[in-house]
Coordinates of C-alpha atoms in Angstrom, one line a residue:
X1 CA -8.2 -34.1 58.8
X2 CA -6.2 -33.6 55.6
X3 CA -9.0 -31.4 54.1
X4 CA -9.1 -29.3 57.2
X5 CA -5.3 -28.8 57.2
X6 CA -5.4 -28.0 53.5
X7 CA -8.2 -25.4 54.0
X8 CA -6.2 -23.7 56.8
X9 CA -3.1 -23.6 54.6
X10 CA -5.0 -22.1 51.6
X11 CA -6.6 -19.6 53.9
X12 CA -3.2 -18.5 55.3
X13 CA -1.7 -18.3 51.8
X14 CA -4.6 -16.2 50.5
X15 CA -3.9 -13.6 53.2
X16 CA -0.1 -13.6 52.6
X17 CA 2.1 -11.5 50.4
X18 CA 2.2 -14.4 47.9
X19 CA -1.5 -14.0 47.1
X20 CA -1.5 -10.2 46.7
X21 CA -2.6 -9.0 43.3
X22 CA 0.2 -7.5 41.3
X23 CA 0.1 -5.6 38.1
X24 CA 0.6 -7.6 35.0
X25 CA 3.5 -6.8 32.7
X26 CA 1.2 -5.0 30.2
X27 CA -0.2 -2.9 33.1
X28 CA 3.3 -1.9 34.2
X29 CA 4.2 -1.1 30.7
X30 CA 1.0 1.0 30.2
X31 CA 1.6 2.9 33.5
X32 CA 5.2 3.7 32.6
X33 CA 4.1 4.9 29.1
X34 CA 1.3 7.0 30.7
X35 CA 3.8 8.6 33.0
X36 CA 5.4 10.2 29.9
X37 CA 2.2 12.1 29.0
X38 CA 2.8 15.7 27.9
X39 CA 6.5 15.3 27.1
X40 CA 8.3 15.3 23.8
X41 CA 11.6 13.5 23.1
X42 CA 14.0 13.3 20.2
X43 CA 15.4 10.1 18.6
X44 CA 18.3 8.7 16.7
X45 CA 18.1 6.0 14.1
X46 CA 19.6 2.7 15.3
X47 CA 18.8 0.7 12.2
X48 CA 17.2 1.6 8.8
X49 CA 17.8 1.0 5.2
X50 CA 20.4 3.3 3.7
X51 CA 17.9 5.1 1.5
X52 CA 15.3 5.5 4.3
X53 CA 13.6 8.9 4.2
X54 CA 13.9 9.3 8.0
X55 CA 17.7 9.7 7.7
X56 CA 18.9 13.2 8.2
X57 CA 15.5 14.3 9.6
X58 CA 14.8 15.5 13.1
X59 CA 12.7 12.7 14.8
X60 CA 10.4 13.8 17.6
X61 CA 7.7 11.9 19.5
X62 CA 5.2 13.7 21.7
X63 CA 3.2 11.7 24.2
X64 CA 0.3 14.1 23.6
X65 CA -2.9 12.4 24.7
X66 CA -3.5 9.9 27.5
X67 CA -6.6 8.4 28.9
X68 CA -7.2 5.1 30.8
X69 CA -7.7 3.3 27.5
X70 CA -5.9 5.2 24.8
X71 CA -2.4 6.9 24.5
X72 CA -1.7 8.9 21.3
X73 CA 1.9 9.6 20.4
X74 CA 2.4 11.8 17.4
X75 CA 5.7 11.0 15.6
X76 CA 7.3 13.8 13.6
X77 CA 9.8 13.2 10.8
X78 CA 11.2 16.7 10.0
X79 CA 8.2 18.8 8.8
X80 CA 6.1 15.7 8.3
X81 CA 3.4 15.7 11.0
X82 CA 1.3 12.8 9.4
X83 CA 2.0 10.0 11.9
X84 CA 0.5 9.1 15.3
X85 CA 1.0 5.9 17.2
X86 CA -2.2 4.9 19.0
X87 CA -1.8 2.5 21.9
X88 CA -5.0 1.0 23.3
X89 CA -5.3 -0.8 26.6
X90 CA -7.4 -4.0 26.1
X91 CA -7.0 -5.2 29.7
X92 CA -4.4 -7.9 29.7
X93 CA -3.1 -7.0 26.2
X94 CA -2.3 -3.8 24.3
X95 CA -2.7 -2.8 20.7
X96 CA -0.6 -0.5 18.5
X97 CA -2.1 1.2 15.4
X98 CA -0.5 3.7 13.1
X99 CA -2.8 6.6 12.3
X100 CA -1.6 8.4 9.1
X101 CA -3.1 11.8 8.1
X102 CA -2.9 14.1 5.2
X103 CA -2.1 17.8 5.7
X104 CA -5.8 18.6 5.6
X105 CA -6.4 16.2 8.5
X106 CA -8.2 13.5 6.5
X107 CA -7.0 9.9 6.7
X108 CA -4.3 8.8 4.4
X109 CA -5.1 5.9 2.1
X110 CA -2.7 3.7 4.2
X111 CA -3.6 4.1 7.8
X112 CA -4.8 2.2 10.9
X113 CA -2.4 -0.7 10.4
X114 CA -0.7 -2.4 13.3
X115 CA -1.4 -5.3 15.7
X116 CA -2.4 -6.5 19.1
X117 CA 0.0 -8.1 21.6
X118 CA -0.5 -11.9 21.7
X119 CA 0.0 -12.0 25.5
X120 CA 0.9 -9.7 28.4
X121 CA 4.4 -9.3 27.2
X122 CA 7.1 -8.0 29.5
X123 CA 6.9 -4.9 31.7
X124 CA 9.5 -3.2 29.5
X125 CA 8.8 -4.8 26.1
X126 CA 5.6 -5.2 24.2
X127 CA 5.2 -7.0 20.8
X128 CA 2.6 -6.3 18.1
X129 CA 2.4 -8.8 15.2
X130 CA 0.5 -7.5 12.2
X131 CA -3.2 -8.1 12.4
X132 CA -5.7 -9.2 9.7
X133 CA -6.5 -5.5 8.8
X134 CA -2.9 -4.8 8.2
X135 CA -2.4 -7.9 6.0
X136 CA -5.4 -6.9 3.9
X137 CA -4.3 -3.2 3.7
X138 CA -0.6 -3.8 3.0
X139 CA -0.1 -7.5 1.9
X140 CA 3.7 -7.2 2.1
X141 CA 3.3 -6.2 5.8
X142 CA 1.5 -9.4 6.8
X143 CA 4.7 -10.6 8.5
X144 CA 5.5 -7.3 10.3
X145 CA 6.2 -7.4 13.9
X146 CA 6.5 -4.1 15.8
X147 CA 7.9 -3.9 19.3
X148 CA 8.4 -1.2 21.8
X149 CA 11.2 -1.3 24.4
X150 CA 10.5 1.1 27.3
X151 CA 13.1 1.7 30.0
X152 CA 13.7 4.6 32.3
X153 CA 16.2 6.1 29.9
X154 CA 14.8 5.3 26.5
X155 CA 11.8 4.4 24.3
X156 CA 12.7 2.3 21.3
X157 CA 10.3 1.7 18.4
X158 CA 11.2 -1.3 16.3
X159 CA 9.9 -3.0 13.1
X160 CA 11.0 -6.3 11.6
X161 CA 9.4 -7.7 8.5
X162 CA 9.9 -11.5 9.0
X163 CA 11.3 -13.4 6.1
X164 CA 13.0 -10.2 4.8
X165 CA 16.0 -8.0 5.7
X166 CA 13.6 -5.2 6.6
X167 CA 14.5 -3.9 10.0
X168 CA 13.9 -0.4 11.4
X169 CA 14.7 0.9 14.9
X170 CA 14.7 4.3 16.5
X171 CA 15.6 5.2 20.0
X172 CA 14.2 8.2 21.9
X173 CA 16.2 9.6 24.8
X174 CA 13.8 9.9 27.8
X175 CA 16.4 11.7 29.9
X176 CA 15.9 14.9 28.0
X177 CA 12.7 16.5 26.9
X178 CA 12.5 18.7 23.9
X179 CA 10.2 21.6 23.0
X180 CA 6.6 20.6 22.4
X181 CA 6.0 20.4 18.7
X182 CA 3.0 21.8 16.8
X183 CA -0.1 19.7 16.6
X184 CA 0.0 16.8 14.2
X185 CA -2.1 17.0 11.0
X186 CA -5.8 16.5 11.8
X187 CA -5.5 17.6 15.4
X188 CA -7.0 20.8 16.9
X189 CA -5.3 22.4 19.9

C-alpha cells in the first residue's frame, strides 16, 4: 500500500509546476547576453590601477556576433581594436576567452586566455577562473578570476588576480546604445 501511495504522489508531482523544467542560471545569463546582440555600449572605469592604459580612453563593447554556442564581443579601447571577448556555451557551464589580434588580423602572441565557469553560476553573475592554458601562457595570471555581472541596466567586466592587489572593473551602461564601431582587427564585414 505504501508503494502504491508513493507512486501516485510521485506521478502527481511530476505533472505539477514543481517538476517543470526551468532554465539553469547559466542558460538565463546566456539568453540575456544574447538579447544584446547587435548593440554597442560605452563604459566607465569602476576600478583600475592609476597608471592603467584604459584611463582617459573611450571604452566600447559591441555584441557583434551571436550563435547558439558562441557570442563574440569586441571591446575597443580608444583606437585599439585588438580585443574580443569570446563566450562559449558549454551546456551547463560557460567559458570566456580573450582573443587578441594585431592590426593585420593575425593573433597576438598573448591571446586565447581565460577560463570556464566551475558551475552554473547565477543568472546575473558568471565566474571564470583562469584555466591551464592561461597559466601556461601567462604564469602570473594563474590566479586570475574574471566575472561578468549582467543586469537589465548594466554589464560589468571584472578581473581580480588573487593574492595581489590587482583589480580591474568596467561598467557598461545598457540603457543607452552608442554608434556601432568599425570591425575589430582581423574581422571582415
